[in-house]
Amino acid sequence: LATALTALGPSSGRAAPAFLIHQHPRGAGSALLCANATLEAPRKPRVVTRFFTLRVASLTAGIVGAFASAFVVVEGWPVVDALYFTATTFATIGFGDLKPVRPAGRLLTSMCGVAGVGLLGGLVSATLAAWREEFEEEEAGERSAAPWLRPWQGLLALFSLGVVGFKLSEGASWSRAAYLIIGTLSTAGLGDVVPTTSAAKLFLACYAPLAVCAFARAVGAVALRPLDRARRRAQRAVLERYRGRLTPRTFDEVCSGPLVQKLGLSDNDATCTRDQFTLLTLVMQGKVSERDLDECRAAFAALDATRSGRLTTEDLEAWQQARQLRVESFLYRRRVRKLVRWASSAPLEWLQSGLASRREGASAAAA
């Protein structure tokens, strides 16, 4: 529906007319009715993706630290070596210069590798989702820069940082540093060039997870580009099918076609409104699914208190009355609970006060 707001709004895509969801009285169709107010086109919930990425990254750091602590205890490695081995195993690189020799260490290594595949997969998927959102936003804004080049620019910057960082920390040549960093990015990890100093190991422990995610993002940019092109071609084909011409076949298709009947978008087989046509083309383009429409209709049905098929002031009054009744019912139940507590405690208080007064009287008589 947010896409429909943008499609029906001005060409800039920044603002669109406000709409109300309308459902036909018989409950079969849905449309968008224009109102007088204006509404800013909602943006994609990137906060969710960023929160997911931060959560997975924090979980990854915590698990790496836990496994490194376990390797320090089980294998007796120094802290830097344990962090280096855990991070490279977690990133599915595995240089092979450090090897567990105890059964418990091998068991921890197996668990670390399995956990690394799962958590890094989640981190990579969140990274690709964030890149996809940026790609679609830049594409919608018709910017000149190709958004699919940005992951490769970031990968090049990360590669340069890795080469310089490993050379400074290890003191290796430029060729050996570039060779090891390429093996780290691609998760090849041949093991013929490995870090030997503590500074280089600590640097790779922090660098390896970032390198794997950046490389996956760059590869995903190339892999998703043909799919995006095919998707855009299919979406344009839907619009070109109805653009500039209306034939008896297309008229029947948009007014009473099988998809229209299945989705329940029209209650009149002889007409098709602009909003019905918009929802139909959105479904045909794959931007809105039948499940999305069902969820929207269910949300509308929950708001339509009068079951009139429209959201009116009567629905607002009905919801306000229902809320007032809930508040009054809550207050009534609270008063009843207080009364019950008082009624259950009052006889005991009377009995205790009576016994106390009798004791005082007996004491006074004895005195």
CSV table of C-alpha atoms in Angstrom, one decimal, residues 6-349:
chain,number,residue,atom,x,y,z
A,6,THR,CA,3.9,6.7,-4.0
A,7,ALA,CA,2.6,5.5,-7.4
A,8,LEU,CA,-0.5,7.7,-7.2
A,9,GLY,CA,1.3,10.7,-5.8
A,10,PRO,CA,3.4,13.3,-7.5
A,11,SER,CA,6.3,12.2,-9.8
A,12,SER,CA,8.9,13.3,-7.2
A,13,GLY,CA,7.9,10.4,-4.9
A,14,ARG,CA,8.3,12.5,-1.8
A,15,ALA,CA,4.7,13.2,-1.0
A,16,ALA,CA,1.5,11.5,-1.9
A,17,PRO,CA,-2.2,12.0,-1.1
A,18,ALA,CA,-3.4,10.5,2.1
A,19,PHE,CA,-5.7,7.5,1.6
A,20,LEU,CA,-8.2,5.5,3.5
A,21,ILE,CA,-8.7,1.8,3.1
A,22,HIS,CA,-12.1,1.0,1.8
A,23,GLN,CA,-13.7,-2.4,1.8
A,24,HIS,CA,-16.9,-3.1,-0.2
A,25,PRO,CA,-20.0,-3.9,2.0
A,26,ARG,CA,-20.0,-7.4,0.8
A,27,GLY,CA,-16.4,-7.8,2.0
A,28,ALA,CA,-15.0,-8.8,-1.5
A,29,GLY,CA,-13.0,-5.8,-2.7
A,30,SER,CA,-10.4,-3.3,-1.5
A,31,ALA,CA,-9.5,0.1,-2.8
A,32,LEU,CA,-7.8,3.3,-1.8
A,33,LEU,CA,-9.9,6.4,-1.5
A,34,CYS,CA,-8.2,9.7,-1.7
A,35,ALA,CA,-8.6,12.2,1.2
A,36,ASN,CA,-7.7,15.9,1.4
A,37,ALA,CA,-4.7,15.7,3.7
A,38,THR,CA,-1.1,15.0,2.5
A,39,LEU,CA,1.1,12.3,3.8
A,40,GLU,CA,4.9,11.8,3.6
A,41,ALA,CA,5.6,8.5,1.7
A,42,PRO,CA,6.8,6.1,4.4
A,43,ARG,CA,10.4,4.9,4.1
A,44,LYS,CA,11.5,1.3,4.4
A,45,PRO,CA,12.1,0.2,8.0
A,46,ARG,CA,15.9,0.2,7.8
A,47,VAL,CA,16.0,0.5,11.6
A,48,VAL,CA,14.9,-3.1,11.8
A,49,THR,CA,17.7,-4.2,9.6
A,50,ARG,CA,20.3,-2.2,11.5
A,51,PHE,CA,19.0,-3.5,14.8
A,52,PHE,CA,19.2,-7.1,13.4
A,53,THR,CA,22.8,-6.4,12.2
A,54,LEU,CA,23.8,-4.9,15.5
A,55,ARG,CA,22.3,-7.8,17.4
A,56,VAL,CA,24.0,-10.5,15.3
A,57,ALA,CA,27.3,-8.6,15.5
A,58,SER,CA,27.1,-8.3,19.3
A,59,LEU,CA,26.2,-12.0,19.5
A,60,THR,CA,29.1,-12.9,17.2
A,61,ALA,CA,31.5,-10.9,19.4
A,62,GLY,CA,30.2,-12.5,22.6
A,63,ILE,CA,30.5,-16.0,21.2
A,64,VAL,CA,34.0,-15.4,19.9
A,65,GLY,CA,35.0,-14.1,23.3
A,66,ALA,CA,33.5,-17.2,25.0
A,67,PHE,CA,35.2,-19.7,22.7
A,68,ALA,CA,38.5,-17.9,23.0
A,69,SER,CA,38.2,-18.1,26.8
A,70,ALA,CA,37.5,-21.8,26.5
A,71,PHE,CA,40.5,-22.4,24.3
A,72,VAL,CA,42.7,-20.5,26.8
A,73,VAL,CA,41.5,-22.9,29.5
A,74,VAL,CA,41.4,-26.2,27.5
A,75,GLU,CA,44.5,-25.8,25.2
A,76,GLY,CA,46.5,-23.4,27.3
A,77,TRP,CA,47.0,-20.9,24.5
A,78,PRO,CA,47.8,-17.3,25.1
A,79,VAL,CA,44.8,-14.9,24.8
A,80,VAL,CA,45.9,-13.4,21.5
A,81,ASP,CA,46.4,-16.9,19.9
A,82,ALA,CA,43.0,-18.0,21.2
A,83,LEU,CA,41.3,-14.9,19.8
A,84,TYR,CA,43.1,-15.3,16.5
A,85,PHE,CA,42.2,-19.0,16.1
A,86,THR,CA,38.6,-18.5,17.2
A,87,ALA,CA,38.0,-15.5,14.8
A,88,THR,CA,39.5,-17.2,11.8
A,89,THR,CA,37.7,-20.5,12.5
A,90,PHE,CA,34.4,-18.6,13.1
A,91,ALA,CA,34.9,-16.8,9.8
A,92,THR,CA,35.4,-20.2,8.1
A,93,ILE,CA,39.0,-19.3,7.0
A,94,GLY,CA,41.1,-21.7,9.0
A,95,PHE,CA,44.7,-21.0,8.2
A,96,GLY,CA,45.8,-24.2,10.0
A,97,ASP,CA,48.9,-22.8,11.8
A,98,LEU,CA,47.2,-23.4,15.2
A,99,LYS,CA,45.6,-26.8,15.8
A,100,PRO,CA,43.8,-28.2,18.9
A,101,VAL,CA,45.5,-31.3,20.3
A,102,ARG,CA,43.1,-32.3,23.0
A,103,PRO,CA,39.7,-33.9,22.4
A,104,ALA,CA,37.9,-31.2,24.3
A,105,GLY,CA,39.7,-28.6,22.1
A,106,ARG,CA,38.7,-30.4,18.9
A,107,LEU,CA,35.1,-30.5,20.1
A,108,LEU,CA,35.2,-26.8,20.8
A,109,THR,CA,36.6,-26.2,17.3
A,110,SER,CA,33.8,-28.2,15.7
A,111,MET,CA,31.2,-26.2,17.7
A,112,CYS,CA,32.9,-22.9,16.8
A,113,GLY,CA,32.9,-23.8,13.1
A,114,VAL,CA,29.2,-24.7,13.1
A,115,ALA,CA,28.2,-21.6,15.1
A,116,GLY,CA,30.3,-19.4,12.7
A,117,VAL,CA,28.4,-20.7,9.7
A,118,GLY,CA,25.1,-19.9,11.2
A,119,LEU,CA,25.8,-16.5,12.8
A,120,LEU,CA,27.9,-15.2,9.9
A,121,GLY,CA,25.2,-16.3,7.6
A,122,GLY,CA,22.7,-14.1,9.5
A,123,LEU,CA,25.2,-11.2,9.5
A,124,VAL,CA,25.8,-11.5,5.8
A,125,SER,CA,22.0,-11.7,5.1
A,126,ALA,CA,21.4,-8.6,7.1
A,127,THR,CA,24.2,-6.8,5.3
A,128,LEU,CA,22.8,-7.8,1.9
A,129,ALA,CA,19.4,-6.7,3.0
A,130,ALA,CA,20.7,-3.3,4.0
A,131,TRP,CA,22.5,-3.0,0.7
A,132,ARG,CA,19.4,-4.0,-1.2
A,133,GLU,CA,17.4,-1.2,0.6
A,134,GLU,CA,20.1,1.4,-0.4
A,135,PHE,CA,20.0,0.1,-3.9
A,136,GLU,CA,16.3,0.4,-4.3
A,137,GLU,CA,16.3,3.9,-2.7
A,138,GLU,CA,19.0,5.2,-4.9
A,139,GLU,CA,17.3,3.6,-7.9
A,140,ALA,CA,13.9,5.2,-7.0
A,141,GLY,CA,15.7,8.6,-6.6
A,142,GLU,CA,17.2,8.2,-10.1
A,143,ARG,CA,20.7,9.0,-9.0
A,144,SER,CA,23.5,8.9,-11.5
A,145,ALA,CA,25.9,6.8,-9.5
A,146,ALA,CA,25.5,3.0,-9.9
A,147,PRO,CA,24.6,1.7,-6.4
A,148,TRP,CA,25.9,-1.7,-7.1
A,149,LEU,CA,29.5,-0.2,-7.4
A,150,ARG,CA,29.4,1.0,-3.8
A,151,PRO,CA,30.0,-2.5,-2.2
A,152,TRP,CA,33.1,-2.9,-4.4
A,153,GLN,CA,34.4,0.5,-3.4
A,154,GLY,CA,34.0,-0.5,0.3
A,155,LEU,CA,35.6,-3.8,-0.4
A,156,LEU,CA,38.6,-2.1,-2.1
A,157,ALA,CA,38.9,0.2,0.9
A,158,LEU,CA,38.8,-2.7,3.3
A,159,PHE,CA,41.4,-4.6,1.2
A,160,SER,CA,43.7,-1.6,1.3
A,161,LEU,CA,43.2,-1.3,5.1
A,162,GLY,CA,44.0,-5.0,5.5
A,163,VAL,CA,47.1,-4.9,3.4
A,164,VAL,CA,48.5,-1.9,5.2
A,165,GLY,CA,47.5,-3.2,8.6
A,166,PHE,CA,49.1,-6.6,8.1
A,167,LYS,CA,52.3,-5.1,6.7
A,168,LEU,CA,52.7,-2.8,9.6
A,169,SER,CA,51.9,-5.4,12.2
A,170,GLU,CA,53.8,-8.3,10.7
A,171,GLY,CA,56.5,-6.5,8.8
A,172,ALA,CA,55.9,-8.6,5.7
A,173,SER,CA,56.3,-7.5,2.1
A,174,TRP,CA,53.5,-5.9,0.1
A,175,SER,CA,53.0,-9.1,-2.0
A,176,ARG,CA,52.8,-11.4,1.0
A,177,ALA,CA,50.4,-9.0,2.8
A,178,ALA,CA,48.1,-8.7,-0.3
A,179,TYR,CA,48.2,-12.5,-0.7
A,180,LEU,CA,47.1,-13.2,2.9
A,181,ILE,CA,44.4,-10.5,2.8
A,182,ILE,CA,43.0,-12.0,-0.5
A,183,GLY,CA,42.9,-15.4,1.2
A,184,THR,CA,41.1,-13.9,4.2
A,185,LEU,CA,38.5,-12.1,2.1
A,186,SER,CA,37.7,-15.1,0.0
A,187,THR,CA,37.9,-17.5,3.0
A,188,ALA,CA,40.5,-19.6,1.1
A,189,GLY,CA,43.0,-19.6,3.9
A,190,LEU,CA,45.7,-21.8,2.3
A,191,GLY,CA,48.0,-21.5,5.3
A,192,ASP,CA,51.3,-20.9,3.4
A,193,VAL,CA,51.4,-17.3,4.6
A,194,VAL,CA,50.2,-16.8,8.2
A,195,PRO,CA,50.8,-14.2,10.9
A,196,THR,CA,53.6,-14.8,13.3
A,197,THR,CA,53.5,-11.8,15.6
A,198,SER,CA,50.9,-11.1,18.3
A,199,ALA,CA,50.0,-7.8,16.7
A,200,ALA,CA,49.3,-9.4,13.4
A,201,LYS,CA,47.2,-12.1,15.0
A,202,LEU,CA,45.2,-9.6,17.0
A,203,PHE,CA,44.7,-7.5,13.8
A,204,LEU,CA,43.4,-10.5,11.8
A,205,ALA,CA,41.1,-11.5,14.7
A,206,CYS,CA,39.3,-8.2,14.4
A,207,TYR,CA,39.6,-8.0,10.6
A,208,ALA,CA,38.5,-11.5,9.5
A,209,PRO,CA,34.7,-11.2,10.3
A,210,LEU,CA,34.5,-7.7,8.6
A,211,ALA,CA,36.4,-9.0,5.6
A,212,VAL,CA,34.0,-12.0,5.1
A,213,CYS,CA,30.9,-9.8,5.3
A,214,ALA,CA,32.3,-7.1,3.0
A,215,PHE,CA,33.3,-9.8,0.4
A,216,ALA,CA,29.8,-11.4,0.6
A,217,ARG,CA,28.2,-8.0,0.1
A,218,ALA,CA,30.3,-7.3,-3.0
A,219,VAL,CA,29.6,-10.7,-4.5
A,220,GLY,CA,25.9,-10.3,-3.7
A,221,ALA,CA,25.9,-7.0,-5.5
A,222,VAL,CA,27.0,-8.7,-8.7
A,223,ALA,CA,24.8,-11.7,-8.2
A,224,LEU,CA,21.6,-9.7,-7.5
A,225,ARG,CA,22.1,-7.3,-10.4
A,226,PRO,CA,20.8,-9.6,-13.2
A,227,LEU,CA,17.9,-10.6,-10.9
A,228,ASP,CA,17.0,-7.0,-10.4
A,229,ARG,CA,17.1,-6.3,-14.1
A,230,ALA,CA,14.8,-9.2,-14.8
A,231,ARG,CA,12.4,-8.1,-12.1
A,232,ARG,CA,12.3,-4.5,-13.5
A,233,ARG,CA,11.7,-5.8,-17.0
A,234,ALA,CA,8.8,-8.0,-15.8
A,235,GLN,CA,7.3,-5.0,-13.9
A,236,ARG,CA,7.6,-2.7,-17.0
A,237,ALA,CA,6.0,-5.4,-19.1
A,238,VAL,CA,2.9,-5.3,-16.9
A,239,LEU,CA,2.5,-1.6,-17.3
A,240,GLU,CA,3.3,-1.7,-21.1
A,241,ARG,CA,0.5,-4.2,-21.5
A,242,TYR,CA,-2.1,-1.7,-20.5
A,243,ARG,CA,-0.5,1.6,-21.4
A,244,GLY,CA,-2.0,3.6,-24.2
A,245,ARG,CA,-4.6,1.1,-25.4
A,246,LEU,CA,-7.8,-0.6,-24.2
A,247,THR,CA,-9.1,-3.6,-26.0
A,248,PRO,CA,-12.1,-5.8,-25.1
A,249,ARG,CA,-9.7,-8.4,-23.8
A,250,THR,CA,-7.8,-6.1,-21.5
A,251,PHE,CA,-11.1,-4.5,-20.4
A,252,ASP,CA,-12.5,-7.9,-19.3
A,253,GLU,CA,-9.2,-8.7,-17.7
A,254,VAL,CA,-9.1,-5.6,-15.4
A,255,CYS,CA,-12.8,-5.6,-14.7
A,256,SER,CA,-13.7,-9.3,-14.2
A,257,GLY,CA,-10.6,-11.3,-14.9
A,258,PRO,CA,-9.6,-14.4,-13.0
A,259,LEU,CA,-7.1,-12.5,-10.9
A,260,VAL,CA,-9.6,-9.8,-10.1
A,261,GLN,CA,-12.1,-12.4,-9.0
A,262,LYS,CA,-9.6,-14.3,-7.0
A,263,LEU,CA,-8.4,-11.2,-5.1
A,264,GLY,CA,-11.9,-9.7,-4.8
A,265,LEU,CA,-10.9,-6.3,-6.2
A,266,SER,CA,-14.2,-5.4,-7.9
A,267,ASP,CA,-17.9,-5.7,-7.0
A,268,ASN,CA,-19.0,-4.6,-10.5
A,269,ASP,CA,-17.9,-6.5,-13.6
A,270,ALA,CA,-18.6,-3.5,-15.8
A,271,THR,CA,-16.3,-1.0,-14.2
A,272,CYS,CA,-12.8,-0.7,-12.9
A,273,THR,CA,-11.7,2.2,-10.7
A,274,ARG,CA,-8.3,3.7,-10.6
A,275,ASP,CA,-7.6,2.3,-7.2
A,276,GLN,CA,-8.7,-1.2,-8.2
A,277,PHE,CA,-6.5,-1.0,-11.3
A,278,THR,CA,-3.6,0.2,-9.1
A,279,LEU,CA,-3.9,-2.8,-6.7
A,280,LEU,CA,-4.3,-5.2,-9.6
A,281,THR,CA,-1.1,-4.0,-11.3
A,282,LEU,CA,0.8,-4.0,-8.0
A,283,VAL,CA,-0.1,-7.7,-7.5
A,284,MET,CA,0.8,-8.6,-11.1
A,285,GLN,CA,4.2,-6.9,-10.7
A,286,GLY,CA,4.8,-8.8,-7.5
A,287,LYS,CA,5.0,-5.8,-5.3
A,288,VAL,CA,1.9,-6.8,-3.3
A,289,SER,CA,0.8,-10.3,-2.7
A,290,GLU,CA,-2.5,-11.9,-2.0
A,291,ARG,CA,-1.4,-12.5,1.5
A,292,ASP,CA,-0.6,-8.8,1.9
A,293,LEU,CA,-4.1,-7.9,0.8
A,294,ASP,CA,-5.6,-10.4,3.2
A,295,GLU,CA,-3.6,-9.0,6.1
A,296,CYS,CA,-4.7,-5.4,5.2
A,297,ARG,CA,-8.3,-6.5,5.0
A,298,ALA,CA,-8.1,-8.3,8.4
A,299,ALA,CA,-6.6,-5.1,9.9
A,300,PHE,CA,-9.4,-3.1,8.4
A,301,ALA,CA,-12.1,-5.5,9.6
A,302,ALA,CA,-10.7,-5.1,13.1
A,303,LEU,CA,-11.1,-1.3,12.9
A,304,ASP,CA,-14.5,-1.4,11.2
A,305,ALA,CA,-16.6,-1.6,14.4
A,306,THR,CA,-19.9,-0.8,12.6
A,307,ARG,CA,-19.2,-3.4,9.8
A,308,SER,CA,-20.2,-0.8,7.2
A,309,GLY,CA,-17.2,-1.2,4.9
A,310,ARG,CA,-16.0,2.3,5.6
A,311,LEU,CA,-14.1,3.9,8.5
A,312,THR,CA,-16.3,6.8,9.7
A,313,THR,CA,-16.8,8.9,12.8
A,314,GLU,CA,-19.3,6.3,13.9
A,315,ASP,CA,-16.4,3.7,14.1
A,316,LEU,CA,-14.3,6.2,16.1
A,317,GLU,CA,-17.2,6.8,18.5
A,318,ALA,CA,-17.7,3.0,18.8
A,319,TRP,CA,-14.0,2.5,19.7
A,320,GLN,CA,-14.1,5.4,22.2
A,321,GLN,CA,-17.2,3.9,23.8
A,322,ALA,CA,-15.6,0.4,23.9
A,323,ARG,CA,-12.5,2.0,25.5
A,324,GLN,CA,-14.6,3.8,28.1
A,325,LEU,CA,-16.4,0.5,28.9
A,326,ARG,CA,-13.1,-1.3,29.4
A,327,VAL,CA,-11.9,1.5,31.7
A,328,GLU,CA,-15.1,1.4,33.7
A,329,SER,CA,-15.0,-2.4,33.9
A,330,PHE,CA,-11.5,-2.3,35.1
A,331,LEU,CA,-12.4,0.3,37.8
A,332,TYR,CA,-15.4,-1.8,38.8
A,333,ARG,CA,-13.3,-5.0,39.2
A,334,ARG,CA,-10.8,-3.1,41.3
A,335,ARG,CA,-13.5,-1.7,43.6
A,336,VAL,CA,-14.9,-5.2,44.0
A,337,ARG,CA,-11.5,-6.7,44.8
A,338,LYS,CA,-11.0,-4.0,47.5
A,339,LEU,CA,-14.4,-4.7,48.9
A,340,VAL,CA,-13.7,-8.4,49.0
A,341,ARG,CA,-10.4,-7.9,50.7
A,342,TRP,CA,-12.0,-5.6,53.3
A,343,ALA,CA,-14.9,-8.0,53.9
A,344,SER,CA,-12.5,-10.9,54.4
A,345,SER,CA,-10.3,-9.0,56.8
A,346,ALA,CA,-13.0,-7.1,58.8
A,347,PRO,CA,-14.3,-10.0,60.9
A,348,LEU,CA,-10.8,-11.0,61.9
A,349,GLU,CA,-10.0,-7.4,62.9
